[in-house]
mmCIF file of C-alpha atoms in Angstrom:
data_model
loop_
_atom_site.group_PDB
_atom_site.id
_atom_site.type_symbol
_atom_site.label_atom_id
_atom_site.label_comp_id
_atom_site.label_asym_id
_atom_site.label_seq_id
_atom_site.Cartn_x
_atom_site.Cartn_y
_atom_site.Cartn_z
ATOM 1 C CA MET A 475 29.806 -4.060 15.271
ATOM 2 C CA THR A 476 26.585 -4.403 13.297
ATOM 3 C CA LEU A 477 23.573 -2.120 13.055
ATOM 4 C CA ASP A 478 20.615 -4.007 14.481
ATOM 5 C CA ARG A 479 17.286 -4.255 12.691
ATOM 6 C CA ALA A 480 15.394 -2.420 15.416
ATOM 7 C CA ALA A 481 17.688 0.609 15.118
ATOM 8 C CA LEU A 482 17.317 0.698 11.330
ATOM 9 C CA LEU A 483 13.536 0.339 11.561
ATOM 10 C CA SER A 484 13.397 3.173 14.077
ATOM 11 C CA ASP A 485 15.549 5.357 11.856
ATOM 12 C CA LEU A 486 13.285 4.766 8.865
ATOM 13 C CA ARG A 487 10.117 5.338 10.867
ATOM 14 C CA GLU A 488 11.256 8.645 12.325
ATOM 15 C CA ASN A 489 13.470 10.127 9.607
ATOM 16 C CA SER A 490 12.177 8.660 6.332
ATOM 17 C CA PHE A 491 8.475 8.064 6.966
ATOM 18 C CA ALA A 492 7.879 10.951 9.428
ATOM 19 C CA LEU A 493 6.311 8.630 11.991
ATOM 20 C CA SER A 494 7.970 10.023 15.105
ATOM 21 C CA PRO A 495 5.517 10.018 18.041
ATOM 22 C CA ALA A 496 6.549 13.588 18.848
ATOM 23 C CA ARG A 497 6.099 14.932 15.342
ATOM 24 C CA SER A 498 3.845 17.832 14.549
ATOM 25 C CA VAL A 499 1.779 18.106 11.374
ATOM 26 C CA PRO A 500 2.642 21.417 9.689
ATOM 27 C CA ARG A 501 0.645 23.137 7.004
ATOM 28 C CA PRO A 502 1.125 21.275 3.726
ATOM 29 C CA ARG A 503 3.933 22.228 1.395
ATOM 30 C CA ILE A 504 4.980 21.025 -2.030
ATOM 31 C CA GLY A 505 8.254 21.005 -3.941
ATOM 32 C CA ALA A 506 9.517 19.749 -7.279
ATOM 33 C CA GLU A 507 12.594 19.012 -9.328
ATOM 34 C CA VAL A 508 12.569 19.390 -13.099
ATOM 35 C CA GLU A 509 15.342 18.181 -15.382
ATOM 36 C CA LEU A 510 16.128 19.650 -18.801
ATOM 37 C CA ILE A 511 18.210 18.015 -21.525
ATOM 38 C CA PRO A 512 20.478 20.495 -23.383
ATOM 39 C CA VAL A 513 20.994 19.680 -27.061
ATOM 40 C CA SER A 514 22.523 21.540 -29.963
ATOM 41 C CA ALA A 515 19.818 23.289 -31.982
ATOM 42 C CA GLU A 516 21.884 22.577 -35.087
ATOM 43 C CA SER A 517 22.919 18.938 -34.645
ATOM 44 C CA GLY A 518 20.610 17.602 -31.928
ATOM 45 C CA VAL A 519 23.612 16.230 -30.008
ATOM 46 C CA GLN A 520 23.527 16.542 -26.225
ATOM 47 C CA VAL A 521 25.607 19.548 -25.179
ATOM 48 C CA PRO A 522 28.302 18.936 -22.540
ATOM 49 C CA ILE A 523 28.824 20.930 -19.377
ATOM 50 C CA GLN A 524 32.296 22.036 -20.437
ATOM 51 C CA ALA A 525 34.220 21.568 -23.689
ATOM 52 C CA ALA A 526 37.539 22.675 -25.105
ATOM 53 C CA ASP A 527 35.887 23.223 -28.473
ATOM 54 C CA GLY A 528 32.262 23.687 -29.449
ATOM 55 C CA PRO A 529 29.235 24.617 -27.371
ATOM 56 C CA SER A 530 28.925 23.889 -23.658
ATOM 57 C CA THR A 531 26.360 24.911 -21.082
ATOM 58 C CA LEU A 532 28.400 26.014 -18.053
ATOM 59 C CA PRO A 533 29.689 29.267 -19.612
ATOM 60 C CA LEU A 534 26.151 30.116 -20.713
ATOM 61 C CA LEU A 535 24.713 29.242 -17.313
ATOM 62 C CA ARG A 536 27.314 31.415 -15.593
ATOM 63 C CA GLN A 537 26.447 34.384 -17.775
ATOM 64 C CA PHE A 538 22.749 33.860 -17.135
ATOM 65 C CA ALA A 539 23.318 33.470 -13.384
ATOM 66 C CA GLU A 540 25.239 36.741 -13.186
ATOM 67 C CA ARG A 541 22.447 38.629 -14.963
ATOM 68 C CA HIS A 542 19.740 37.119 -12.754
ATOM 69 C CA CYS A 543 21.501 37.329 -9.368
ATOM 70 C CA TRP A 544 22.026 33.591 -8.972
ATOM 71 C CA ARG A 545 24.862 32.754 -6.594
ATOM 72 C CA GLU A 546 27.508 30.275 -7.806
ATOM 73 C CA GLU A 547 28.791 27.763 -5.266
ATOM 74 C CA PRO A 548 31.173 24.799 -5.473
ATOM 75 C CA SER A 549 29.723 21.302 -5.262
ATOM 76 C CA SER A 550 31.144 17.905 -4.390
ATOM 77 C CA TYR A 551 30.569 16.696 -7.965
ATOM 78 C CA GLY A 552 33.343 18.695 -9.660
ATOM 79 C CA VAL A 553 31.162 21.397 -11.238
ATOM 80 C CA PRO A 554 29.455 24.357 -9.565
ATOM 81 C CA ARG A 555 25.834 24.742 -8.582
ATOM 82 C CA PHE A 556 23.749 27.923 -8.559
ATOM 83 C CA VAL A 557 21.475 29.163 -5.765
ATOM 84 C CA LEU A 558 18.449 31.183 -6.846
ATOM 85 C CA PRO A 559 17.051 34.140 -4.870
ATOM 86 C CA ASP A 560 13.986 32.080 -3.858
ATOM 87 C CA GLY A 561 16.147 29.272 -2.458
ATOM 88 C CA GLY A 562 15.943 27.006 -5.504
ATOM 89 C CA ILE A 563 19.107 25.306 -6.683
ATOM 90 C CA ILE A 564 20.395 24.584 -10.196
ATOM 91 C CA THR A 565 22.685 21.567 -10.457
ATOM 92 C CA TYR A 566 23.937 19.206 -13.122
ATOM 93 C CA GLU A 567 23.115 15.547 -13.647
ATOM 94 C CA PRO A 568 25.779 13.046 -14.801
ATOM 95 C CA GLY A 569 25.107 13.527 -18.525
ATOM 96 C CA GLY A 570 24.977 17.313 -18.310
ATOM 97 C CA GLN A 571 21.212 17.524 -17.811
ATOM 98 C CA ILE A 572 20.300 20.716 -15.963
ATOM 99 C CA GLU A 573 18.180 20.208 -12.843
ATOM 100 C CA LEU A 574 16.176 22.846 -11.022
ATOM 101 C CA SER A 575 15.314 21.869 -7.443
ATOM 102 C CA ALA A 576 12.650 24.259 -6.206
ATOM 103 C CA PRO A 577 12.204 24.812 -2.470
ATOM 104 C CA ALA A 578 9.179 23.378 -0.709
ATOM 105 C CA LEU A 579 6.502 26.067 -0.794
ATOM 106 C CA PRO A 580 3.115 26.564 0.929
ATOM 107 C CA SER A 581 1.117 26.432 -2.306
ATOM 108 C CA ALA A 582 1.238 24.792 -5.697
ATOM 109 C CA THR A 583 0.617 28.210 -7.226
ATOM 110 C CA ALA A 584 3.849 29.599 -5.768
ATOM 111 C CA LEU A 585 5.730 26.491 -6.894
ATOM 112 C CA VAL A 586 4.543 26.721 -10.501
ATOM 113 C CA GLN A 587 5.393 30.406 -10.602
ATOM 114 C CA GLY A 588 8.867 29.769 -9.208
ATOM 115 C CA LEU A 589 9.612 26.955 -11.637
ATOM 116 C CA ARG A 590 8.532 28.968 -14.650
ATOM 117 C CA ALA A 591 10.332 32.103 -13.475
ATOM 118 C CA ALA A 592 13.612 30.187 -13.726
ATOM 119 C CA VAL A 593 12.978 27.810 -16.620
ATOM 120 C CA ALA A 594 11.308 30.153 -19.116
ATOM 121 C CA PRO A 595 14.057 32.809 -19.361
ATOM 122 C CA LEU A 596 16.817 30.199 -19.151
ATOM 123 C CA THR A 597 15.256 28.256 -22.025
ATOM 124 C CA ARG A 598 14.862 31.432 -24.082
ATOM 125 C CA GLU A 599 18.413 32.652 -23.556
ATOM 126 C CA MET A 600 19.955 29.218 -24.148
ATOM 127 C CA ARG A 601 18.011 28.994 -27.412
ATOM 128 C CA GLU A 602 19.462 32.320 -28.501
ATOM 129 C CA GLU A 603 22.893 30.729 -28.041
ATOM 130 C CA GLY A 604 21.991 27.656 -30.096
ATOM 131 C CA VAL A 605 21.135 25.300 -27.217
ATOM 132 C CA GLU A 606 17.660 23.807 -26.859
ATOM 133 C CA LEU A 607 16.525 22.657 -23.405
ATOM 134 C CA LEU A 608 14.315 19.636 -24.050
ATOM 135 C CA SER A 609 11.445 18.731 -21.719
ATOM 136 C CA VAL A 610 11.153 15.049 -22.656
ATOM 137 C CA GLY A 611 11.869 11.880 -20.691
ATOM 138 C CA ILE A 612 14.949 10.843 -22.672
ATOM 139 C CA GLU A 613 17.268 12.437 -25.223
ATOM 140 C CA PRO A 614 15.564 11.244 -28.410
ATOM 141 C CA ARG A 615 18.135 11.373 -31.202
ATOM 142 C CA ASN A 616 21.424 9.875 -30.016
ATOM 143 C CA GLY A 617 22.811 6.863 -28.215
ATOM 144 C CA LEU A 618 24.658 6.644 -24.927
ATOM 145 C CA GLU A 619 28.052 6.597 -26.652
ATOM 146 C CA THR A 620 27.626 10.295 -27.499
ATOM 147 C CA VAL A 621 27.258 11.315 -23.829
ATOM 148 C CA PRO A 622 30.271 10.665 -21.601
ATOM 149 C CA LEU A 623 30.064 10.990 -17.833
ATOM 150 C CA GLN A 624 30.225 14.714 -17.048
ATOM 151 C CA LEU A 625 30.567 14.699 -13.248
ATOM 152 C CA PRO A 626 33.935 13.526 -11.884
ATOM 153 C CA GLY A 627 32.859 13.327 -8.233
ATOM 154 C CA ALA A 628 33.266 10.019 -6.369
ATOM 155 C CA ARG A 629 29.519 9.303 -6.143
ATOM 156 C CA TYR A 630 28.894 9.217 -9.874
ATOM 157 C CA VAL A 631 32.179 7.536 -10.751
ATOM 158 C CA ARG A 632 31.321 4.754 -8.336
ATOM 159 C CA MET A 633 27.713 4.613 -9.521
ATOM 160 C CA THR A 634 28.935 4.274 -13.107
ATOM 161 C CA GLU A 635 31.085 1.323 -12.072
ATOM 162 C CA PHE A 636 28.044 -0.242 -10.423
ATOM 163 C CA MET A 637 25.846 0.287 -13.487
ATOM 164 C CA GLN A 638 28.508 -1.224 -15.725
ATOM 165 C CA SER A 639 28.729 -4.263 -13.447
ATOM 166 C CA LEU A 640 25.026 -4.939 -14.034
ATOM 167 C CA GLY A 641 25.200 -4.629 -17.806
ATOM 168 C CA THR A 642 21.847 -2.805 -17.811
ATOM 169 C CA GLY A 643 20.506 0.574 -18.835
ATOM 170 C CA GLY A 644 21.803 2.280 -15.718
ATOM 171 C CA GLU A 645 24.292 4.526 -17.488
ATOM 172 C CA ARG A 646 21.584 5.589 -19.925
ATOM 173 C CA MET A 647 19.364 6.454 -16.988
ATOM 174 C CA MET A 648 22.098 8.586 -15.427
ATOM 175 C CA ARG A 649 23.147 10.473 -18.533
ATOM 176 C CA GLN A 650 20.181 10.738 -20.903
ATOM 177 C CA THR A 651 16.902 10.795 -18.947
ATOM 178 C CA ALA A 652 14.876 13.636 -17.456
ATOM 179 C CA ALA A 653 12.027 13.544 -14.934
ATOM 180 C CA MET A 654 9.756 15.789 -12.927
ATOM 181 C CA GLN A 655 9.900 14.692 -9.313
ATOM 182 C CA VAL A 656 7.287 16.014 -6.892
ATOM 183 C CA SER A 657 7.967 16.304 -3.158
ATOM 184 C CA LEU A 658 4.935 15.997 -0.873
ATOM 185 C CA ASP A 659 4.335 16.048 2.863
ATOM 186 C CA PHE A 660 3.243 12.874 4.614
ATOM 187 C CA GLY A 661 0.663 14.745 6.693
ATOM 188 C CA ALA A 662 -1.377 13.282 9.536
ATOM 189 C CA ASP A 663 -1.634 9.785 8.006
ATOM 190 C CA PRO A 664 1.713 9.033 6.338
ATOM 191 C CA LEU A 665 1.040 5.377 5.613
ATOM 192 C CA ALA A 666 -2.282 6.073 3.881
ATOM 193 C CA ARG A 667 -0.616 8.595 1.586
ATOM 194 C CA TRP A 668 2.357 6.280 1.023
ATOM 195 C CA ARG A 669 0.021 3.485 -0.046
ATOM 196 C CA VAL A 670 -1.939 5.681 -2.466
ATOM 197 C CA TRP A 671 1.187 7.229 -3.998
ATOM 198 C CA ASN A 672 2.639 3.759 -4.620
ATOM 199 C CA ALA A 673 -0.629 2.623 -6.156
ATOM 200 C CA MET A 674 -0.697 5.767 -8.327
ATOM 201 C CA ALA A 675 2.877 5.364 -9.602
ATOM 202 C CA PRO A 676 2.059 3.373 -12.781
ATOM 203 C CA TYR A 677 -0.715 5.817 -13.672
ATOM 204 C CA VAL A 678 1.573 8.817 -13.147
ATOM 205 C CA THR A 679 4.027 7.184 -15.559
ATOM 206 C CA ALA A 680 1.321 6.593 -18.168
ATOM 207 C CA ILE A 681 -0.336 10.013 -17.863
ATOM 208 C CA PHE A 682 2.863 12.026 -18.302
ATOM 209 C CA ALA A 683 4.798 9.740 -20.684
ATOM 210 C CA SER A 684 6.861 11.835 -23.112
ATOM 211 C CA SER A 685 9.728 9.600 -24.232
ATOM 212 C CA PRO A 686 8.620 7.242 -27.025
ATOM 213 C CA VAL A 687 11.682 7.849 -29.225
ATOM 214 C CA TYR A 688 15.348 6.897 -28.802
ATOM 215 C CA ARG A 689 18.160 7.028 -31.365
ATOM 216 C CA GLY A 690 15.675 8.735 -33.652
ATOM 217 C CA GLU A 691 13.265 5.799 -33.791
ATOM 218 C CA PRO A 692 10.063 4.841 -31.965
ATOM 219 C CA THR A 693 10.872 2.378 -29.215
ATOM 220 C CA GLY A 694 7.481 0.734 -28.725
ATOM 221 C CA ASP A 695 7.279 2.344 -25.279
ATOM 222 C CA ARG A 696 5.270 5.449 -24.462
ATOM 223 C CA SER A 697 7.853 6.115 -21.737
ATOM 224 C CA PHE A 698 11.195 4.699 -22.779
ATOM 225 C CA ARG A 699 12.558 6.415 -19.690
ATOM 226 C CA ALA A 700 10.379 4.101 -17.566
ATOM 227 C CA ARG A 701 11.748 1.108 -19.451
ATOM 228 C CA VAL A 702 15.309 2.282 -18.799
ATOM 229 C CA TRP A 703 14.484 2.416 -15.094
ATOM 230 C CA ARG A 704 13.096 -1.127 -15.234
ATOM 231 C CA GLU A 705 16.328 -2.256 -16.944
ATOM 232 C CA LEU A 706 18.369 -0.667 -14.168
ATOM 233 C CA ASP A 707 17.353 -3.486 -11.827
ATOM 234 C CA GLY A 708 20.039 -4.012 -9.189
ATOM 235 C CA GLY A 709 17.385 -4.150 -6.464
ATOM 236 C CA ARG A 710 16.873 -0.416 -6.122
ATOM 237 C CA THR A 711 13.784 0.527 -8.207
ATOM 238 C CA GLY A 712 10.047 -0.233 -8.301
ATOM 239 C CA CYS A 713 7.081 0.374 -6.034
ATOM 240 C CA PHE A 714 5.769 -1.450 -2.984
ATOM 241 C CA ALA A 715 2.817 -3.620 -2.032
ATOM 242 C CA CYS A 716 2.607 -1.675 1.264
ATOM 243 C CA ASP A 717 1.559 -4.545 3.529
ATOM 244 C CA ASP A 718 3.968 -3.290 6.215
ATOM 245 C CA PRO A 719 5.530 -0.189 4.616
ATOM 246 C CA VAL A 720 8.440 0.522 6.956
ATOM 247 C CA ALA A 721 9.544 -3.112 7.290
ATOM 248 C CA GLU A 722 9.076 -3.578 3.548
ATOM 249 C CA TYR A 723 11.290 -0.587 2.802
ATOM 250 C CA LEU A 724 13.886 -1.793 5.278
ATOM 251 C CA ASP A 725 14.110 -5.166 3.546
ATOM 252 C CA PHE A 726 14.321 -3.426 0.160
ATOM 253 C CA ALA A 727 17.202 -1.251 1.370
ATOM 254 C CA LEU A 728 19.041 -4.112 3.048
ATOM 255 C CA ARG A 729 18.873 -6.268 -0.101
ATOM 256 C CA ALA A 730 20.094 -3.529 -2.409
ATOM 257 C CA PRO A 731 23.766 -3.650 -3.388
ATOM 258 C CA MET A 732 25.774 -0.943 -1.681
ATOM 259 C CA VAL A 733 27.149 1.478 -4.296
ATOM 260 C CA MET A 734 29.341 3.518 -1.935
ATOM 261 C CA SER A 735 30.645 0.341 -0.324
ATOM 262 C CA PRO A 736 33.469 0.085 2.219
ATOM 263 C CA GLY A 737 35.357 -2.450 0.112
ATOM 264 C CA PRO A 738 35.624 -3.907 -3.392
ATOM 265 C CA GLY A 739 32.552 -5.274 -5.126
ATOM 266 C CA PHE A 740 28.896 -4.444 -4.703
ATOM 267 C CA LEU A 741 27.595 -6.629 -1.902
ATOM 268 C CA SER A 742 24.222 -5.900 -0.344
ATOM 269 C CA PHE A 743 24.040 -3.495 2.557
ATOM 270 C CA ASP A 744 22.870 -6.432 4.653
ATOM 271 C CA GLU A 745 26.056 -8.372 3.853
ATOM 272 C CA TRP A 746 28.352 -5.444 4.634
ATOM 273 C CA ASN A 747 26.429 -4.931 7.875
ATOM 274 C CA ARG A 748 26.809 -8.578 8.893
ATOM 275 C CA ARG A 749 30.541 -8.156 8.347
ATOM 276 C CA GLY A 750 30.528 -5.167 10.712
ATOM 277 C CA CYS A 751 31.787 -2.786 8.029
ATOM 278 C CA VAL A 752 29.139 -0.033 8.085
ATOM 279 C CA ARG A 753 27.966 2.754 10.366
ATOM 280 C CA MET A 754 24.749 4.737 10.550
ATOM 281 C CA GLU A 755 26.152 7.437 8.248
ATOM 282 C CA ASP A 756 26.818 4.709 5.647
ATOM 283 C CA TRP A 757 23.192 3.667 5.980
ATOM 284 C CA HIS A 758 21.981 7.201 5.370
ATOM 285 C CA LEU A 759 24.234 7.539 2.307
ATOM 286 C CA HIS A 760 23.000 4.185 1.017
ATOM 287 C CA LEU A 761 19.389 5.359 1.220
ATOM 288 C CA THR A 762 20.212 8.205 -1.199
ATOM 289 C CA THR A 763 21.304 5.666 -3.835
ATOM 290 C CA LEU A 764 17.915 3.902 -3.926
ATOM 291 C CA PHE A 765 15.487 4.946 -6.652
ATOM 292 C CA PRO A 766 11.980 3.588 -6.043
ATOM 293 C CA GLU A 767 8.981 5.246 -7.639
ATOM 294 C CA VAL A 768 8.195 6.869 -4.292
ATOM 295 C CA ARG A 769 11.165 7.579 -2.060
ATOM 296 C CA PRO A 770 10.673 8.418 1.655
ATOM 297 C CA LYS A 771 12.945 11.248 2.820
ATOM 298 C CA GLY A 772 10.980 12.696 5.736
ATOM 299 C CA PHE A 773 8.603 13.626 2.940
ATOM 300 C CA ALA A 774 7.658 11.615 -0.132
ATOM 301 C CA GLU A 775 9.453 12.121 -3.433
ATOM 302 C CA VAL A 776 7.261 10.827 -6.280
ATOM 303 C CA ARG A 777 9.600 9.995 -9.167
ATOM 304 C CA SER A 778 7.305 8.371 -11.731
ATOM 305 C CA ALA A 779 6.729 11.145 -14.292
ATOM 306 C CA ASP A 780 8.736 11.942 -17.382
ATOM 307 C CA VAL A 781 9.520 15.639 -17.275
ATOM 308 C CA VAL A 782 6.602 17.699 -18.564
ATOM 309 C CA ALA A 783 6.695 20.864 -20.647
ATOM 310 C CA PRO A 784 6.667 24.081 -18.578
ATOM 311 C CA GLU A 785 3.151 24.992 -19.714
ATOM 312 C CA TRP A 786 1.896 21.841 -17.941
ATOM 313 C CA TYR A 787 3.801 22.073 -14.634
ATOM 314 C CA ALA A 788 0.554 22.378 -12.665
ATOM 315 C CA ALA A 789 -0.844 19.049 -13.910
ATOM 316 C CA PRO A 790 1.387 16.636 -11.915
ATOM 317 C CA LEU A 791 1.002 18.838 -8.829
ATOM 318 C CA VAL A 792 -2.788 18.770 -9.070
ATOM 319 C CA LEU A 793 -2.814 15.029 -9.685
ATOM 320 C CA LEU A 794 -0.633 14.169 -6.690
ATOM 321 C CA ALA A 795 -1.460 16.832 -4.105
ATOM 322 C CA GLY A 796 -5.082 17.294 -5.173
ATOM 323 C CA ILE A 797 -5.580 13.695 -4.115
ATOM 324 C CA ALA A 798 -3.218 13.383 -1.136
ATOM 325 C CA TYR A 799 -3.894 16.721 0.559
ATOM 326 C CA HIS A 800 -7.710 16.447 0.476
ATOM 327 C CA ALA A 801 -8.944 13.655 2.747
ATOM 328 C CA PRO A 802 -12.116 12.754 0.780
ATOM 329 C CA SER A 803 -10.093 12.593 -2.441
ATOM 330 C CA LEU A 804 -7.435 10.452 -0.778
ATOM 331 C CA HIS A 805 -10.087 8.000 0.381
ATOM 332 C CA ALA A 806 -11.729 7.974 -3.064
ATOM 333 C CA ALA A 807 -8.406 7.246 -4.755
ATOM 334 C CA ALA A 808 -7.626 4.504 -2.245
ATOM 335 C CA ASP A 809 -10.988 2.846 -2.961
ATOM 336 C CA LEU A 810 -10.446 3.155 -6.720
ATOM 337 C CA LEU A 811 -6.884 1.845 -6.793
ATOM 338 C CA GLY A 812 -6.916 -0.869 -4.170
ATOM 339 C CA ASP A 813 -3.585 -2.495 -3.416
ATOM 340 C CA PRO A 814 -0.499 -1.157 -5.211
ATOM 341 C CA ASP A 815 0.454 -3.340 -8.182
ATOM 342 C CA PRO A 816 4.221 -3.214 -8.839
ATOM 343 C CA ALA A 817 3.827 -5.398 -11.947
ATOM 344 C CA LEU A 818 1.685 -2.703 -13.580
ATOM 345 C CA LEU A 819 4.740 -0.461 -13.980
ATOM 346 C CA VAL A 820 5.843 -2.445 -17.040
ATOM 347 C CA GLY A 821 2.592 -2.010 -18.958
ATOM 348 C CA ALA A 822 2.252 1.607 -17.861
ATOM 349 C CA GLY A 823 5.601 2.516 -19.372
ATOM 350 C CA ARG A 824 5.182 0.384 -22.486
ATOM 351 C CA ASP A 825 1.533 0.907 -23.421
ATOM 352 C CA GLY A 826 0.671 4.022 -21.450
ATOM 353 C CA LEU A 827 -2.937 5.096 -21.844
ATOM 354 C CA SER A 828 -3.411 2.925 -24.939
ATOM 355 C CA ASP A 829 -4.163 0.194 -22.373
ATOM 356 C CA PRO A 830 -7.937 0.647 -21.776
ATOM 357 C CA ARG A 831 -7.765 -0.401 -18.127
ATOM 358 C CA ILE A 832 -4.943 2.015 -17.349
ATOM 359 C CA ALA A 833 -6.686 4.769 -19.320
ATOM 360 C CA ALA A 834 -10.007 4.352 -17.500
ATOM 361 C CA THR A 835 -8.427 4.476 -14.056
ATOM 362 C CA ALA A 836 -6.206 7.409 -15.041
ATOM 363 C CA ALA A 837 -9.244 9.409 -16.159
ATOM 364 C CA GLU A 838 -10.990 8.708 -12.847
ATOM 365 C CA LEU A 839 -7.893 9.767 -10.914
ATOM 366 C CA ALA A 840 -7.801 13.024 -12.879
ATOM 367 C CA GLY A 841 -11.399 13.738 -11.893
ATOM 368 C CA ILE A 842 -10.749 12.980 -8.227
ATOM 369 C CA ALA A 843 -7.659 15.198 -8.258
ATOM 370 C CA LEU A 844 -9.456 18.145 -9.833
ATOM 371 C CA SER A 845 -12.216 17.912 -7.239
ATOM 372 C CA GLY A 846 -9.675 17.792 -4.437
ATOM 373 C CA ALA A 847 -7.706 20.728 -5.811
ATOM 374 C CA ALA A 848 -10.872 22.817 -6.194
ATOM 375 C CA ALA A 849 -11.595 22.251 -2.496
ATOM 376 C CA MET A 850 -8.233 23.849 -1.553
ATOM 377 C CA PRO A 851 -8.343 27.394 -2.987
ATOM 378 C CA ALA A 852 -5.509 28.600 -0.745
ATOM 379 C CA PHE A 853 -3.228 25.892 -2.123
ATOM 380 C CA PHE A 854 -4.307 25.722 -5.786
ATOM 381 C CA GLY A 855 -5.156 28.885 -7.685
ATOM 382 C CA GLY A 856 -7.786 28.868 -10.391
ATOM 383 C CA GLU A 857 -5.123 29.053 -13.102
ATOM 384 C CA ASP A 858 -3.454 25.898 -11.748
ATOM 385 C CA ILE A 859 -6.718 23.983 -11.820
ATOM 386 C CA ASP A 860 -7.604 25.271 -15.279
ATOM 387 C CA GLU A 861 -4.183 24.270 -16.597
ATOM 388 C CA ALA A 862 -4.449 20.775 -15.139
ATOM 389 C CA ALA A 863 -8.020 20.413 -16.406
ATOM 390 C CA GLU A 864 -6.867 21.390 -19.894
ATOM 391 C CA PHE A 865 -4.056 18.832 -19.765
ATOM 392 C CA PHE A 866 -6.407 16.075 -18.627
ATOM 393 C CA ALA A 867 -8.983 17.029 -21.270
ATOM 394 C CA ARG A 868 -6.429 17.149 -24.069
ATOM 395 C CA TYR A 869 -4.557 14.022 -23.092
ATOM 396 C CA THR A 870 -5.773 11.841 -20.228
ATOM 397 C CA ARG A 871 -9.479 11.786 -21.066
ATOM 398 C CA GLN A 872 -8.566 11.071 -24.693
ATOM 399 C CA ALA A 873 -6.362 8.123 -23.645
ATOM 400 C CA ARG A 874 -3.321 10.065 -24.824
ATOM 401 C CA SER A 875 -0.130 11.465 -23.320
ATOM 402 C CA PRO A 876 2.486 13.893 -24.692
ATOM 403 C CA ALA A 877 4.231 10.831 -26.145
ATOM 404 C CA ASP A 878 1.363 10.482 -28.629
ATOM 405 C CA ASP A 879 2.006 13.985 -29.978
ATOM 406 C CA ILE A 880 5.594 12.969 -30.684
ATOM 407 C CA LEU A 881 4.531 9.736 -32.392
ATOM 408 C CA ASP A 882 1.916 11.574 -34.457
ATOM 409 C CA ALA A 883 4.541 14.068 -35.619
ATOM 410 C CA ILE A 884 6.795 11.216 -36.723
ATOM 411 C CA ALA A 885 3.954 9.448 -38.531
ATOM 412 C CA GLY A 886 3.017 12.684 -40.279
ATOM 413 C CA SER A 887 6.571 13.187 -41.531
ATOM 414 C CA ILE A 888 6.734 9.776 -43.248
ATOM 415 C CA PRO A 889 5.617 9.935 -46.917
ATOM 416 C CA ALA A 890 2.609 7.743 -47.683
#
């Protein structure tokens, strides 16, 4: 028996895009996930989760968790996770990257405080043990061959097989990249926010690019992480034109190869459905294996930014929520951006703000976001706005991103 299109559309509308007719519109909240890449302070090699010999992060994380009252729990991925007192969760990514998933909170101020309260002491104590936690979009010194798959659970084993079948950068994405993902409510007008967030995606990539180096050499991309995502292909990345958002996302999901498939090979979900081999729970699992720039999950997960340094955590929050959560700012951004342009993702990752057109629009978006954030004093504290304003003044308004600091440091180290 097949799942009919109407049922899948209804499921997406109600559960992914928050368009249920009976839904209420709660007070806005905001969440985030930040990923950190552990490397040896001595060698620069990515540090594994567990190792028979040499450094590894799990013993250190366990010691830290015990001192800070984090609760260890088993996970389905073969290594434990840790629950923080505020409800945040520390997990591992397939290459041993450490991910902090903060709970959705009623203000950006509380979110920034919660993120820093976990990341700052963890970074300090790991450093004392010879492990640096990098806040950059990709591990800069070593190739994929130095980072084996760390998570033995079925999801990542199967995903590795899928990535290998494509012959693309998918394994590199899984094991060597790090992002800051921001979770935002859809609010009273989900489709308007969805459209603006998709249109913003290339600019978010350019503004926060921090991964210009791989294998110790400049790559020619301000965000090499973004390029790795483009290389992933396989019909599961990108942003959307938003002509008919729910139907467009349905077609995207149906075309995508099914990673956790009911049989051999990686046929599209649509093909497995036509064969009568999938159920609604398979559909829901399939949706978790799609990685567009903005992913609908009952809220929107904006995935476009390289991870930023902890001192700048407020900047992506101000940019995204300062626009979306303030109606005049949302309308101003919509007028500025026009239709989302999926093709712009390539130039945004490669050239970043060195592209004058991208830089000019990014600077305008920063101004709109700061105005919106200032109009929401209960959601954004003055320190958050000041921090974001400093970031935009130092980088965005100078047509620079953190990637340019890295490139300048490399240029300065080369003898004339």
